[in-house]
Amino acid sequence: MAYSVEMPELGESVTEGTITQWLKEVGDTVEADEPLLEVSTDKVDTEIPSPAAGVLLEIKAEEDDTIDVGTVIAIIGEEGEDSGSASSEDKDDAPAEDEAPAEDAKETETEAKPKAEPKKGSGGTATDVQMPELGESVTEGTITQWLKQVGDEVEVDEPLLEVSTDKVDTEIPSPVAGTIVEILADEDDTIDVGAVIARIGDGNAATDNEAEDSDTSSESSESSDEKEEPKKEEPKKDEKQEAPKAEAKKSSGGSATDVQMPELGESVTEGTITQWLKQVGDEVEVDEPLLEVSTDKVDTEIPSPVAGTIVEILADEDDTIDVGAVIARIGDADAASEEATEATEPAESEEERDVPSEEAIEEAESKDENATVDEAKKDPKAEEAEEPKKSPAAEKSEEPKKSSATEKIDNNGNVPYVTPLVRKLADKHGVDLNSIEGTGVGGRIRKQDVLAAAEGGSAEGSAEQASGKSTDARANWSTKSVDPEKAELIGTTQKVNRIRQITAEKMVESLQTSAQLTHVQEVDMSKVWDLRKSNKQAFVDKHGANPTFLGFIVKAAAEALVSHPNVNASYNAETKEMTYHADVNIGIAVDTPQGLLVPVVKKAQDKSLVEIVKDIADLADRARNRKLRPDDLTGGTFTVSNIGSEGALLDTPVLTPPQAGILGTAAIEKRPVVVTEDGADAIAIRYMCYLPFTYDHQVVDGADAGRFITTIKDRLETADFAADLEV
């Protein structure tokens, strides 16, 4: 007896539904209430359970079809009922080969059964992996990265690939356990929901597929070599069975794994490589930082997907790379050896140049991260030790290194590490990097050294300054709060990083789209100062974080934003609507080497002082170390900026639309002020701080701004935070 599966009623006034994905195929066995398919309406996305247990005999509606409520979409039969009679006839009609092995015969029978194809997860065949439904009205997804390759074994729900849509970026789990037999869609391909993108089989499936390749190979071999007898097909099959597996699993066995530009956030399609943390020949562990990448939303470190040795780097620093593009290759020790052997064989056979071994480079680098083989050769003792080992050909190979700076030569890595920018500059001006003595830290070659060599000068003057022997008048200049590396910017024109681009765009947009003015009040922080001083060590011992003044101010601001919801709001000028946010999400401006980042403390209104202090410390640390996630930078409804970190007494912060306000925290300093006690005025030394509050006059009026800051001021001056410290 068969059961009809109908399009169910999914909500009031809902008359139809769109099938987004069939979770079962014809021939699959299902249990009662087991998810059968996914349906999308204009109100909800949901899974439809099976009304009965049995075998799925027929599917009457395809994916993406819009079906009226009550329409039959599938037929389910009772246990033991079979719909594969047609497949039996096809099986009988299938030609048999006496010479074929038993496994091949089974595979031929399986291929002849049209109804058996959906159940490829067992019995030596494969299961189709389809592009799943990722959200309401989402009809397609773009494959950003395959996390597994052909030949890899996967478990149920183990991440298989990463998919990006216009609404979400997510990992797609494997629907079954087994071995990846075939990948049908490449990275960066945009695939319709429900389309087959891969096939996963068990161990027998992998064997059968390899057997087919072996049979094809054997047949062609027999036609070309008449002396070979058919009986020898079995050993050939075994030999060729291992070959595809070795080729498929490129992460081991002497070959390399591709490292791709990962997906870093919703709608992010490309990333700019800001710095390679590892170089060709370096060994890396799984999840060890490999490079730094910048996008329009976040700067982050990219970890290595596998352990091994970096065999090849395919993208330079400052290159903008599409998500999913291969940027490097990592192999095991065998892969590194093979690459090195291939690269050095011609040189060794022709004896054209003396190439230092990787062991020598690693030994030099282990002594000092900036030390190189070239520096070792400059040591007289090292030269004496090397002298007996040098062949005449090797001595001749050093002669080109003494050539003029205008001649381009292949340095083959025999120079101190230089950035790609410096290397490109040297190529542009025809400067031999071997002829330059770097003036940077550890002898590192800088742009100035290359430019000086190109102009016929030398870096001796720079070296003098670096060693402190310079008699220049600048020797008396103050170096407090000076970043020496910024001296390299003088006289140059450079493309700015993404953070600077976004900051510039947002700040100009802010001033153009909002009516900003700044309200300032002075706050007596003496009680907070004393409370913090007396409890700081106990707080650190218990909570493992430093109770900064910023934490107290953010806590007071979060409370005030709940009390003044018109400040925790956003105005839409196009729709003439005001949104009063349910949560207080406070952005914390963090100064990083790459620029200003504003990670967000989410739902600050529900957090204790301890939690806020820990969140601020964590976000600031991850911002400076490029560990922020895209979600850390989104959703802010208000911002607090510590403008007093370098002693600023006052500032006029620029808010970030659509936020209505930003609070600056100026430096806290001891000042003589007039205080009134018991009706008498006196001059006392107090810890005072200005709080400039920039607000959007479209949202907040001046009186409201004053009330808001007054609430914060009273909370800080009262300093009733003893219980909040939890010590």
XYZ file of C-alpha atoms in Angstrom:
727
model
C 0.000 0.000 0.000
C 1.353 3.384 -0.962
C 1.064 6.701 0.866
C 0.704 10.024 -0.896
C 2.861 12.873 0.403
C 1.059 16.194 -0.033
C 2.261 19.769 0.175
C 1.230 20.623 3.769
C -0.290 23.833 5.150
C 2.587 25.933 6.504
C 0.811 28.973 7.848
C -2.226 31.157 7.778
C -3.078 32.412 4.274
C -0.208 30.346 2.786
C -1.540 28.655 -0.359
C 1.631 27.310 -1.951
C 5.213 26.379 -1.252
C 8.450 26.116 -3.253
C 10.478 22.908 -2.983
C 14.022 24.037 -2.285
C 15.666 20.655 -1.712
C 14.779 16.982 -1.655
C 16.568 15.398 1.322
C 15.738 11.886 0.050
C 15.862 10.306 -3.389
C 13.789 7.628 -5.109
C 14.672 4.266 -3.577
C 15.700 5.653 -0.191
C 14.197 4.120 2.942
C 12.604 6.662 5.282
C 11.169 6.507 8.773
C 7.982 8.204 9.926
C 8.648 11.907 10.708
C 12.100 11.717 9.128
C 12.828 14.915 7.123
C 11.889 14.282 3.511
C 12.327 17.654 1.785
C 12.743 21.365 2.415
C 10.039 23.844 1.440
C 10.185 27.635 1.287
C 7.243 30.059 1.427
C 7.063 33.823 1.675
C 6.893 33.428 5.447
C 8.982 30.448 6.467
C 11.579 27.850 5.401
C 10.980 24.412 6.888
C 11.584 20.691 6.524
C 8.648 18.428 5.639
C 8.638 15.104 7.508
C 7.638 11.780 5.988
C 4.020 10.848 6.881
C 4.885 7.134 7.004
C 7.769 4.701 7.055
C 8.704 2.953 3.852
C 10.551 3.358 0.572
C 10.346 6.524 -1.524
C 8.798 5.156 -4.726
C 8.209 8.300 -6.743
C 8.920 12.036 -6.658
C 6.259 14.034 -8.503
C 7.674 17.545 -8.089
C 11.178 18.800 -8.750
C 13.276 21.253 -6.765
C 12.399 24.924 -7.350
C 8.826 23.938 -8.322
C 6.083 25.998 -6.632
C 3.304 23.607 -5.538
C -0.190 24.344 -4.249
C -1.021 23.228 -0.722
C -2.592 19.737 -0.817
C -0.979 18.666 -4.094
C 0.673 15.223 -4.094
C 4.448 15.622 -4.371
C 5.702 12.079 -3.680
C 4.653 8.449 -3.149
C 5.939 6.284 -0.287
C 5.430 2.503 -0.216
C 5.420 -0.017 2.590
C 8.517 -1.758 3.892
C 9.755 -4.375 1.426
C 7.938 -2.866 -1.539
C 10.318 -2.482 -4.471
C 10.101 -0.230 -7.498
C 13.208 -1.554 -9.210
C 11.658 -4.048 -11.643
C 12.728 -1.925 -14.574
C 16.225 -1.944 -13.267
C 16.125 -5.776 -13.142
C 15.268 -5.949 -16.844
C 18.070 -3.564 -17.647
C 20.360 -5.688 -15.596
C 19.413 -8.839 -17.585
C 19.974 -7.002 -20.852
C 23.396 -5.796 -19.798
C 26.200 -7.602 -21.692
C 28.434 -9.802 -19.577
C 32.177 -10.069 -19.958
C 33.726 -13.404 -19.034
C 37.074 -11.798 -18.517
C 35.777 -9.071 -16.160
C 36.521 -9.469 -12.431
C 33.644 -10.044 -10.029
C 33.817 -6.480 -8.701
C 33.547 -5.054 -12.232
C 30.522 -7.259 -12.944
C 28.788 -5.977 -9.834
C 29.567 -2.430 -10.820
C 28.169 -3.014 -14.314
C 24.947 -4.370 -12.811
C 24.703 -1.391 -10.488
C 25.216 1.090 -13.306
C 22.456 -0.618 -15.306
C 19.910 0.004 -12.550
C 18.448 3.463 -12.990
C 16.604 3.340 -9.660
C 19.695 2.358 -7.680
C 21.606 5.557 -8.510
C 20.225 7.669 -5.655
C 21.409 5.127 -3.096
C 25.065 5.389 -3.977
C 26.209 5.558 -0.416
C 26.502 1.800 0.018
C 27.369 -1.411 -1.766
C 30.306 -0.028 -3.681
C 28.523 2.934 -5.257
C 28.305 6.641 -4.442
C 25.923 9.202 -2.921
C 25.255 12.504 -4.652
C 26.092 15.648 -2.691
C 23.810 18.495 -3.709
C 23.995 22.249 -3.278
C 21.778 22.734 -0.205
C 19.216 25.454 0.519
C 20.967 28.159 2.561
C 18.182 30.633 3.187
C 14.870 32.021 2.122
C 14.770 33.014 -1.562
C 18.363 31.817 -2.072
C 18.460 29.911 -5.364
C 22.198 29.462 -5.872
C 25.511 29.428 -4.062
C 29.136 30.049 -5.013
C 31.721 27.455 -3.989
C 34.507 29.405 -2.284
C 36.672 26.528 -1.109
C 36.741 22.744 -1.159
C 37.878 21.557 2.269
C 38.280 17.998 0.999
C 39.677 16.574 -2.233
C 39.041 13.476 -4.340
C 40.261 10.439 -2.413
C 39.836 12.004 1.039
C 37.769 10.150 3.605
C 34.987 12.083 5.334
C 32.644 11.447 8.241
C 28.954 12.330 8.444
C 28.558 16.090 9.086
C 32.278 16.711 8.577
C 32.797 20.030 6.714
C 33.123 19.272 3.016
C 33.259 22.686 1.343
C 32.566 26.368 1.904
C 29.743 28.101 0.040
C 28.972 31.813 -0.245
C 25.633 33.389 -1.122
C 24.417 36.965 -1.093
C 23.192 36.409 2.466
C 25.568 34.026 4.208
C 28.911 32.249 4.075
C 28.870 28.746 5.510
C 30.427 25.306 5.514
C 28.511 22.429 3.923
C 28.741 19.152 5.868
C 29.009 15.742 4.285
C 25.619 13.963 4.181
C 27.268 10.552 4.509
C 30.502 8.915 5.590
C 32.823 7.607 2.917
C 35.449 8.540 0.355
C 35.131 11.446 -2.073
C 34.901 9.773 -5.465
C 34.250 12.775 -7.678
C 34.039 16.575 -7.454
C 31.729 18.017 -10.115
C 32.030 21.744 -9.439
C 35.130 23.902 -9.184
C 35.837 26.661 -6.720
C 34.284 30.011 -7.710
C 31.537 28.192 -9.641
C 28.003 29.425 -8.933
C 25.720 26.396 -8.584
C 21.932 26.200 -8.435
C 20.400 24.845 -5.256
C 19.855 21.086 -5.622
C 22.504 20.575 -8.292
C 24.942 17.709 -7.699
C 28.388 19.037 -6.777
C 30.191 15.878 -5.628
C 29.837 12.154 -5.076
C 30.826 10.260 -1.967
C 31.207 6.496 -1.869
C 32.451 3.868 0.568
C 35.708 1.980 0.207
C 34.264 -0.249 -2.510
C 33.119 2.783 -4.485
C 36.637 4.120 -4.616
C 37.893 0.698 -5.668
C 35.262 0.349 -8.378
C 36.013 3.749 -9.852
C 39.698 3.007 -9.880
C 38.982 -0.402 -11.409
C 37.153 1.283 -14.277
C 40.183 3.456 -14.952
C 42.341 0.355 -14.729
C 40.152 -1.558 -17.188
C 40.209 1.274 -19.680
C 43.939 1.532 -19.305
C 44.363 -2.218 -19.642
C 42.285 -2.415 -22.787
C 44.345 0.253 -24.494
C 47.483 -1.482 -23.318
C 46.348 -4.809 -24.758
C 45.558 -3.271 -28.129
C 49.059 -1.845 -28.343
C 50.877 -4.913 -27.004
C 49.662 -8.239 -28.426
C 52.080 -10.262 -26.325
C 50.285 -9.361 -23.100
C 47.648 -11.884 -22.051
C 44.255 -10.959 -20.520
C 45.114 -12.983 -17.389
C 47.555 -10.223 -16.358
C 44.749 -7.722 -15.954
C 44.396 -8.364 -12.217
C 47.925 -7.300 -11.146
C 47.651 -4.228 -13.396
C 44.481 -3.301 -11.669
C 46.199 -3.419 -8.291
C 49.100 -1.326 -9.486
C 46.884 1.342 -10.979
C 44.544 1.236 -8.035
C 47.126 2.941 -5.854
C 48.123 5.531 -8.430
C 44.891 7.541 -8.444
C 44.816 7.523 -4.659
C 48.295 8.921 -4.459
C 47.392 11.562 -6.995
C 44.150 12.492 -5.257
C 45.622 12.916 -1.803
C 47.986 15.697 -2.601
C 48.522 16.550 1.035
C 50.813 13.534 1.454
C 53.131 11.234 -0.353
C 55.540 13.764 -1.803
C 53.057 16.145 -3.409
C 51.531 19.440 -2.306
C 48.269 20.868 -0.964
C 46.849 24.063 -2.417
C 46.322 26.964 -0.007
C 43.420 29.119 -1.134
C 42.264 32.606 -0.285
C 39.581 31.833 2.325
C 36.174 33.433 2.789
C 36.535 36.083 5.497
C 33.033 37.452 5.793
C 29.632 37.899 4.261
C 29.777 39.387 0.744
C 33.600 39.517 0.847
C 34.833 38.392 -2.581
C 38.536 39.230 -2.406
C 41.374 39.925 -0.012
C 44.657 41.823 -0.206
C 47.801 40.053 0.990
C 49.512 42.485 3.349
C 52.329 40.261 4.595
C 53.647 36.726 4.185
C 54.632 35.419 7.632
C 56.325 32.366 6.100
C 58.537 31.926 3.062
C 59.280 29.126 0.598
C 61.129 26.364 2.427
C 59.697 27.175 5.847
C 58.007 24.398 7.786
C 54.524 25.125 9.142
C 52.137 23.364 11.486
C 48.375 23.043 11.080
C 46.706 26.363 12.025
C 50.048 28.162 12.274
C 49.745 31.728 10.881
C 50.811 31.696 7.245
C 50.050 35.209 5.973
C 48.116 38.367 6.774
C 45.158 39.395 4.616
C 43.203 42.639 4.546
C 39.619 43.064 3.306
C 37.201 45.962 3.438
C 35.842 44.576 6.715
C 38.699 43.003 8.656
C 42.446 42.370 8.776
C 43.324 38.854 9.861
C 45.953 36.138 9.826
C 45.328 33.101 7.625
C 46.353 29.803 9.241
C 47.927 26.922 7.386
C 45.353 24.236 6.481
C 47.953 21.455 6.733
C 51.334 20.740 8.238
C 54.313 20.629 5.911
C 56.842 22.713 4.029
C 55.971 25.708 1.874
C 56.821 24.601 -1.647
C 55.567 27.582 -3.627
C 54.083 31.058 -3.062
C 51.857 32.140 -5.960
C 50.804 35.635 -4.837
C 52.924 38.599 -3.752
C 52.308 41.021 -0.934
C 49.909 43.837 -1.896
C 48.219 41.585 -4.475
C 44.401 41.527 -4.320
C 43.232 37.927 -4.723
C 39.747 36.530 -5.308
C 38.320 34.257 -2.642
C 39.093 30.632 -3.523
C 42.149 31.412 -5.657
C 45.281 29.372 -4.902
C 47.918 31.518 -3.212
C 50.467 28.931 -2.075
C 51.272 25.249 -2.001
C 52.345 23.254 1.029
C 53.920 19.814 0.773
C 55.478 17.304 3.134
C 59.199 16.674 3.461
C 59.217 14.534 0.302
C 57.539 17.285 -1.696
C 60.075 19.845 -0.527
C 62.914 17.474 -1.388
C 61.534 16.768 -4.853
C 61.022 20.467 -5.584
C 64.502 21.256 -4.323
C 66.006 18.400 -6.361
C 64.294 19.528 -9.549
C 65.395 23.103 -8.982
C 69.033 22.236 -8.228
C 69.660 19.392 -10.704
C 70.378 21.650 -13.691
C 72.651 23.858 -11.628
C 74.547 20.908 -10.175
C 74.994 19.203 -13.528
C 76.182 22.321 -15.301
C 78.151 23.633 -12.296
C 77.148 27.171 -13.145
C 76.625 28.511 -9.629
C 76.989 27.705 -5.959
C 73.502 27.332 -4.501
C 73.375 27.000 -0.696
C 71.414 24.039 0.614
C 68.159 24.438 2.473
C 69.866 22.951 5.544
C 72.443 25.746 5.465
C 69.749 28.381 5.151
C 67.729 26.889 8.006
C 70.836 26.675 10.196
C 71.663 30.321 9.510
C 68.091 31.407 10.166
C 67.917 29.443 13.427
C 70.811 31.500 14.819
C 69.154 34.788 13.997
C 65.847 35.334 12.175
C 67.527 38.051 10.127
C 70.768 36.175 9.499
C 71.413 34.752 6.012
C 73.851 32.644 4.093
C 75.323 35.803 2.581
C 76.079 37.236 6.016
C 77.778 33.994 7.003
C 79.951 34.240 3.893
C 81.056 37.741 4.939
C 82.627 36.302 8.110
C 86.366 35.703 7.464
C 86.300 32.516 9.513
C 83.343 31.257 7.587
C 85.146 32.006 4.325
C 88.222 30.102 5.483
C 86.081 27.145 6.476
C 84.283 27.195 3.140
C 87.477 27.645 1.063
C 88.477 23.976 0.662
C 84.952 23.011 -0.354
C 84.678 25.508 -3.199
C 85.140 24.237 -6.698
C 86.545 26.420 -9.500
C 83.071 26.587 -10.963
C 81.690 27.789 -7.644
C 84.349 30.518 -7.452
C 83.425 31.674 -10.935
C 79.790 31.736 -9.904
C 80.554 34.472 -7.369
C 81.935 36.811 -10.006
C 78.522 37.958 -11.285
C 77.714 39.091 -7.736
C 80.354 41.795 -8.100
C 78.795 43.141 -11.262
C 77.416 46.636 -11.520
C 74.150 47.629 -9.877
C 72.556 48.103 -13.256
C 72.765 44.387 -14.134
C 69.801 42.165 -13.210
C 70.727 38.718 -11.915
C 68.845 35.833 -10.296
C 69.735 35.997 -6.605
C 68.165 32.605 -5.929
C 67.414 33.614 -2.322
C 71.045 34.275 -1.316
C 70.215 37.647 0.235
C 68.700 38.735 3.539
C 64.911 38.567 3.531
C 63.387 41.504 1.695
C 59.765 42.417 1.166
C 58.241 41.901 -2.290
C 58.006 45.680 -2.595
C 61.768 46.029 -2.131
C 62.452 43.153 -4.519
C 60.237 44.701 -7.195
C 61.958 48.034 -6.689
C 65.358 46.368 -7.127
C 64.189 44.686 -10.338
C 62.797 47.974 -11.617
C 66.085 49.818 -11.114
C 68.285 46.856 -12.016
C 69.927 46.728 -8.595
C 71.727 43.567 -7.469
C 70.511 42.896 -3.929
C 73.744 40.951 -3.217
C 75.717 44.160 -3.638
C 73.727 46.045 -0.995
C 74.410 46.089 2.715
C 71.073 46.582 4.442
C 70.706 49.276 7.079
C 67.532 47.853 8.602
C 67.230 45.678 11.682
C 69.467 42.628 11.400
C 70.930 43.885 8.114
C 67.566 43.915 6.393
C 67.535 45.700 3.028
C 65.092 48.612 2.905
C 63.704 50.704 0.073
C 66.130 53.498 0.892
C 69.063 51.125 0.404
C 67.807 50.116 -3.044
C 67.131 53.714 -4.092
C 70.552 54.794 -2.839
C 72.208 52.010 -4.823
C 70.173 52.916 -7.914
C 71.307 56.554 -7.650
C 74.922 55.511 -7.329
C 75.050 56.333 -3.621
C 75.561 54.091 -0.657
C 73.800 53.309 2.559
C 76.801 54.204 4.710
C 75.149 57.378 5.964
C 72.063 55.443 6.941
C 74.209 52.814 8.617
C 75.957 55.550 10.603
C 72.623 56.843 11.844
C 71.510 53.355 12.762
C 74.683 52.720 14.787
C 74.352 56.026 16.628
C 77.569 57.499 15.193
C 75.801 60.236 13.250
C 76.641 63.836 14.076
C 73.512 65.097 12.348
C 71.534 67.810 14.145
C 68.579 65.427 14.323
C 70.420 63.463 16.980
C 68.955 65.863 19.546
C 65.392 65.537 18.299
C 62.842 63.912 20.607
C 62.015 60.303 19.833
C 59.193 59.934 22.360
C 56.089 58.342 20.745
C 57.974 58.217 17.407
C 57.655 55.154 15.192
C 61.036 54.819 13.408
C 59.524 52.746 10.592
C 57.398 55.680 9.481
C 60.591 57.460 8.402
C 60.443 55.242 5.322
C 57.320 57.104 4.184
C 59.171 60.378 3.603
C 59.223 61.333 -0.061
C 57.144 58.363 -1.207
C 53.693 57.861 -2.684
C 52.032 54.610 -1.703
C 48.672 52.937 -2.047
C 46.953 52.951 1.329
C 45.689 49.802 3.002
C 42.047 48.824 3.204
C 41.597 50.101 6.756
C 42.784 53.573 5.776
C 40.543 53.517 2.686
C 37.478 52.564 4.711
C 38.285 55.063 7.466
C 38.652 57.869 4.940
C 35.419 56.997 3.152
C 33.381 56.592 6.338
C 34.626 59.783 7.957
C 33.841 61.895 4.892
C 30.474 60.173 4.566
C 29.809 60.852 8.246
C 30.364 64.582 7.912
C 28.302 64.733 4.720
C 25.279 62.790 5.967
C 24.953 63.816 9.614
C 24.629 67.084 11.550
C 27.435 66.773 14.089
C 28.304 68.893 17.085
C 30.184 68.150 20.299
C 29.000 68.533 23.902
C 31.718 68.529 26.617
C 31.494 68.065 30.370
C 34.226 67.696 32.987
C 34.070 64.707 35.312
C 35.765 64.236 38.684
C 37.239 60.732 38.489
C 38.844 60.853 41.985
C 36.552 58.257 43.573
C 36.963 55.875 40.637
C 40.719 56.461 40.828
C 40.841 55.564 44.539
C 38.515 52.578 44.119
C 40.556 51.207 41.244
C 43.867 51.743 43.052
C 42.743 49.900 46.181
C 41.211 46.949 44.293
C 43.384 46.648 41.186
C 45.617 43.796 42.338
C 42.715 41.799 43.777
C 40.793 42.296 40.529
C 43.738 41.116 38.426
C 44.323 38.093 40.676
C 40.695 37.003 40.517
C 39.659 37.921 36.983
C 42.967 37.967 35.101
C 42.295 41.387 33.567
C 43.326 44.962 34.289
C 40.412 47.158 35.503
C 41.061 50.097 33.191
C 39.294 53.431 33.514
C 37.841 52.778 30.057
C 35.946 49.807 31.467
C 34.264 51.992 34.089
C 33.321 54.617 31.496
C 31.917 52.034 29.048
C 29.872 50.487 31.870
C 28.457 53.918 32.813
C 27.753 54.701 29.128
C 25.930 51.376 28.603
C 23.662 52.091 31.556
C 23.020 55.650 30.367
C 22.120 54.456 26.849
C 19.400 52.247 28.343
C 18.089 55.222 30.316
C 18.297 57.474 27.229
C 17.084 55.255 24.347
C 16.821 58.291 22.039
C 20.646 58.371 22.005
C 20.942 54.652 21.236
C 19.064 55.223 17.972
C 19.510 55.621 14.212
C 17.708 57.888 11.751
C 16.812 56.930 8.175
C 16.490 60.161 6.202
C 14.963 58.400 3.190
C 12.105 56.730 5.035
C 11.833 59.432 7.747
C 11.972 56.690 10.379
C 13.833 56.459 13.694
C 15.029 53.081 14.958
C 15.505 52.707 18.716
C 17.851 49.769 19.139
C 16.928 46.928 21.471
C 20.559 46.215 22.387
C 23.395 48.481 23.450
C 26.324 47.442 21.231
C 29.290 49.676 22.035
C 32.179 49.940 19.587
C 35.626 50.414 21.167
C 38.085 52.359 18.994
C 41.429 50.515 18.953
C 44.676 51.925 17.572
C 46.515 49.185 15.644
C 49.640 49.219 13.470
C 47.354 48.845 10.440
C 45.013 51.682 11.415
C 41.915 52.357 13.503
C 39.584 49.415 14.129
C 36.333 49.508 16.109
C 35.363 46.053 17.432
C 32.035 45.888 19.240
C 31.072 44.839 22.772
C 27.713 43.187 22.066
C 24.721 43.577 24.439
C 26.717 45.702 26.862
C 23.527 46.519 28.786
C 23.403 42.918 30.044
C 27.082 42.642 30.994
C 28.759 43.254 34.332
C 31.767 45.506 34.778
C 33.995 42.430 34.900
C 32.605 41.103 31.613
C 32.968 44.492 29.917
C 36.595 44.837 31.092
C 37.405 41.352 29.790
C 35.642 41.978 26.477
C 37.535 45.223 25.915
C 40.883 43.548 26.658
C 40.073 40.589 24.392
C 38.847 42.710 21.474
C 41.801 45.102 21.706
C 44.291 42.226 21.796
C 42.724 40.460 18.824
C 42.488 43.725 16.898
C 46.212 44.397 17.293
C 47.101 40.796 16.425
C 44.736 40.536 13.439
C 42.559 37.901 15.058
C 39.228 39.714 14.735
C 36.319 37.988 13.053
C 34.068 39.948 10.686
C 31.231 39.707 13.206
C 33.381 41.515 15.794
C 33.224 44.696 13.708
C 29.513 44.811 12.947
C 26.337 45.806 14.760
C 27.611 48.798 16.753
C 24.976 51.287 17.969
C 27.326 53.647 19.854
C 31.096 54.195 20.072
C 33.556 55.031 22.863
C 37.016 56.281 21.839
C 39.923 56.637 24.266
C 41.354 59.898 22.957
C 43.496 60.380 26.067
C 45.926 57.539 25.414
C 48.538 60.073 24.266
C 47.526 62.773 26.742
C 44.801 64.576 24.781
C 42.687 66.786 27.053
C 40.006 67.445 24.473
C 38.937 66.277 21.031
C 35.899 66.360 18.769
C 35.356 62.741 17.682
C 33.585 62.008 14.390
C 30.706 59.563 14.732
C 30.154 56.525 12.542
C 26.792 56.531 10.696
C 24.156 55.339 11.303
C 25.171 55.663 14.958
C 23.905 58.798 16.649
C 26.832 59.381 18.984
C 30.452 58.806 19.982
C 31.919 59.475 23.423
C 35.553 60.505 23.832
C 37.491 59.749 27.023
C 40.222 62.349 27.492
C 43.312 62.033 29.672
C 42.771 61.932 33.433
C 45.070 64.448 35.126
C 45.500 65.960 38.558
C 44.296 69.553 38.625
C 43.478 72.076 41.342
C 39.723 72.612 41.412
C 37.255 74.351 43.642
C 35.272 71.946 45.812
C 32.466 72.677 48.231
C 32.241 70.774 51.500
C 29.760 71.657 54.245
C 28.971 74.905 52.476
C 32.601 76.030 52.385
C 34.648 76.349 49.221
C 38.181 75.085 49.055
C 40.836 74.333 46.484
C 41.684 70.654 46.206
C 43.735 68.446 43.908
C 41.391 66.136 42.050
C 41.626 63.650 39.166
C 39.720 65.389 36.392
C 38.676 64.231 32.925
C 36.822 65.820 30.001
C 34.145 63.767 28.251
C 33.481 65.151 24.736
C 30.279 63.713 23.268
C 29.759 64.140 19.508
C 26.166 63.511 18.446
C 23.977 63.703 15.355
C 21.588 66.616 15.745
C 19.151 64.806 13.442
C 18.643 62.302 16.269
C 19.658 64.041 19.499
C 18.905 67.578 20.635
C 21.393 69.608 22.660
C 19.374 69.301 25.871
C 19.157 65.538 25.442
C 22.904 65.373 24.908
C 23.415 67.304 28.135
C 21.117 64.979 30.066
C 22.871 61.926 28.670
C 26.358 63.088 29.710
C 25.058 64.270 33.082
C 23.852 60.719 33.783
C 27.295 59.323 32.923
C 29.031 62.008 34.999
C 26.908 61.296 38.073
C 27.561 57.550 37.801
C 31.331 58.082 37.623
C 31.539 60.718 40.336
C 29.370 58.673 42.704
C 31.587 55.661 41.887
C 29.300 53.084 43.400
C 31.207 50.287 41.654
C 32.408 48.288 44.682
C 29.935 45.464 44.105
C 30.610 45.510 40.338
C 34.286 44.658 40.913
C 33.314 41.222 42.306
C 36.454 40.925 44.442
